[in-house]
Amino acid sequence: MNTDVLIIGAGPTGLTLANLLGQHGVRTVLIEALDELIDYPRAVGIDDEALRVMQSIGLVDKVLPHTVPDQQVRIVNGDMKIIAEINPTTREFGWPRRNGFVQPLVDQVLLEGLERFETVDVRLGTEAIDLAYTDSEATVTVKTGEDTSQITARYVVGCEGGRSFTRTHLGIAFEGETRKQRGLVIDVADDPIGMPHAVFGGDPTRGYATLGLPHGIRRWEFMMLDDEGEELVESDEFVYGLLADHVPDPRRLNIIRRRVYTHHARLASRFREGPVILAGDAAHVMPVVAGQGWNSCIRDAMNLGWKLAAVVKGQASDALLDTYAEERRDHVKAMVDLSVGMANLVTNRSKLRSAARDAAAAVVDRLPRLKAYVSGQGFKPMPRYERGVVVPARVPRLKSVPVAEDFKSAVGTLFPQPRVCTTAATDRLLDDVTGSGWRIFVWNNDPQQLVDKENLERLEALGARLVHLVPASQLPWAMENAGDGVHVVGDPSGVIKSWFHQRPFSAVVVRPDHVIAAECLAQDLDSTLESVFSAARLRRPKEYISR
């Protein structure tokens, strides 16, 4: 059997990637060794970036019922004093920044979403047992029941978790550490507390966390001590003892699952070997405390999906896939470091270090700007790609274009997603109006008048959208005078106007993963597009290579 892309592993990475490839009509086979998706919750947090991806693949309305939006975190010390609160309330990307969720239900939404695509073939109960590759393709031997067969694909993506067959078979090092502290997860139905927020307990006696999840589920996570064997997880008396200080009567709890897990902080030494690519937990794992493991997997899929589709469809050269690791590896490392730091914060057993932490928290509490930074989750590393499919901005030195001393280019970051209006709708998210492919956003100008004929043809071949952004008051006039194929979008709240007001640029080139590839003045848009096409290894339409 031959296919364009073979995905190994039906976790969040593989499921999301398969949905993205299905949208592009890419022939995809998704295999999973298990007969059904894992049904126990692992991740419990989904962020605004991941929800935007769910929006991009048309599944966010089915995901949202399984989330707790704007879930606040309270960090307490051993005396139950609140030493920090994390409560970001902004909507830069259109969605709440912190959300609790039930992973198995969301993963199931992703699986069912694949039924929309005739080009995607899902095979559960099918395990990869061997892998061979050349420069141009890879062949995977798979086992289904007692039968073995082979699947040959142009590209194989291994995203089968931390014990990845693909990574191990390729001999790729998984650098980092396995931390000594183990954790015990206890999930209960019929939430005995019912509070909507999460609590992280930095108690030097035993660190813990508890979170209210959708559908009446509550999770506790306790640090296991070094002399406690894993067999204790099966002891009701041990579990009841852990929960004695957390609920009125532990014996009345409806415990639905309990598991011991180990904290890993590891990163693959490389993400690609010829036609074989690593993604998700196969490429990186991190402690669960920061809630970024699942979200990092979704970022991988979003970054890789459009690039694989462009290469398979002949729009770009194979070199485009090298930018996946260039862009993702540094950001994933930052997330691993953040997760380790937060794990140290709440699993620290030293009374001296805990006292120092509490003293530092008291200082932060007296500094409003720093307190707001912590509450707004300003410490979370946001994607900012300085290599790959990005074109460094050239700041203009013109008398009509003042530049703030502290200006920093937005290239390599995510374009915001405010609520906008059109002549047909008064209150919609930007991506719902413009789509999620290549987009050219220009403030107060018709982009069609700024791009030459050849580049317009290249944009059309890519399915790119030309978007004319205007104040809402100008919408009727701009719509009446717009060129064919130009999408006019109104800015009723002034959010987009304010964003452009802070920069010496009026035109932005945005990639299918919502990352800003370039920004420039209107008059420089044509030449900037040439640079973007080059950075993305995009061919001219007449050079497209048919699959």
Coordinates of C-alpha atoms in Angstrom, one line a residue, residues 1 18 43 78 87 129 135 185 191 196 198 205 221 257 261 302 328 357 366 429 433 468 475 526 541:
M1 CA 0.0 0.0 0.0
A18 CA -4.5 13.8 10.5
A43 CA -3.5 16.3 30.4
G78 CA 2.0 24.5 53.6
N87 CA -5.7 34.3 36.3
I129 CA 7.1 -3.2 14.3
D135 CA 15.8 9.5 0.7
V185 CA -3.2 10.8 40.2
D191 CA -17.0 16.2 42.6
P196 CA -14.2 25.9 39.6
A198 CA -7.3 24.8 40.6
T205 CA 5.5 17.8 53.6
E221 CA -2.3 14.8 42.2
R257 CA -9.1 5.8 38.6
Y261 CA 3.3 8.5 37.0
M302 CA -0.2 22.8 13.5
R328 CA 9.6 24.1 17.2
R357 CA 9.8 31.0 48.0
R366 CA 3.5 44.2 47.1
L429 CA -13.7 35.7 15.2
V433 CA -14.0 35.2 8.4
H468 CA -8.5 44.7 3.6
L475 CA -16.9 48.9 5.9
D526 CA 5.4 43.0 -3.2
P541 CA 2.7 27.6 -9.9

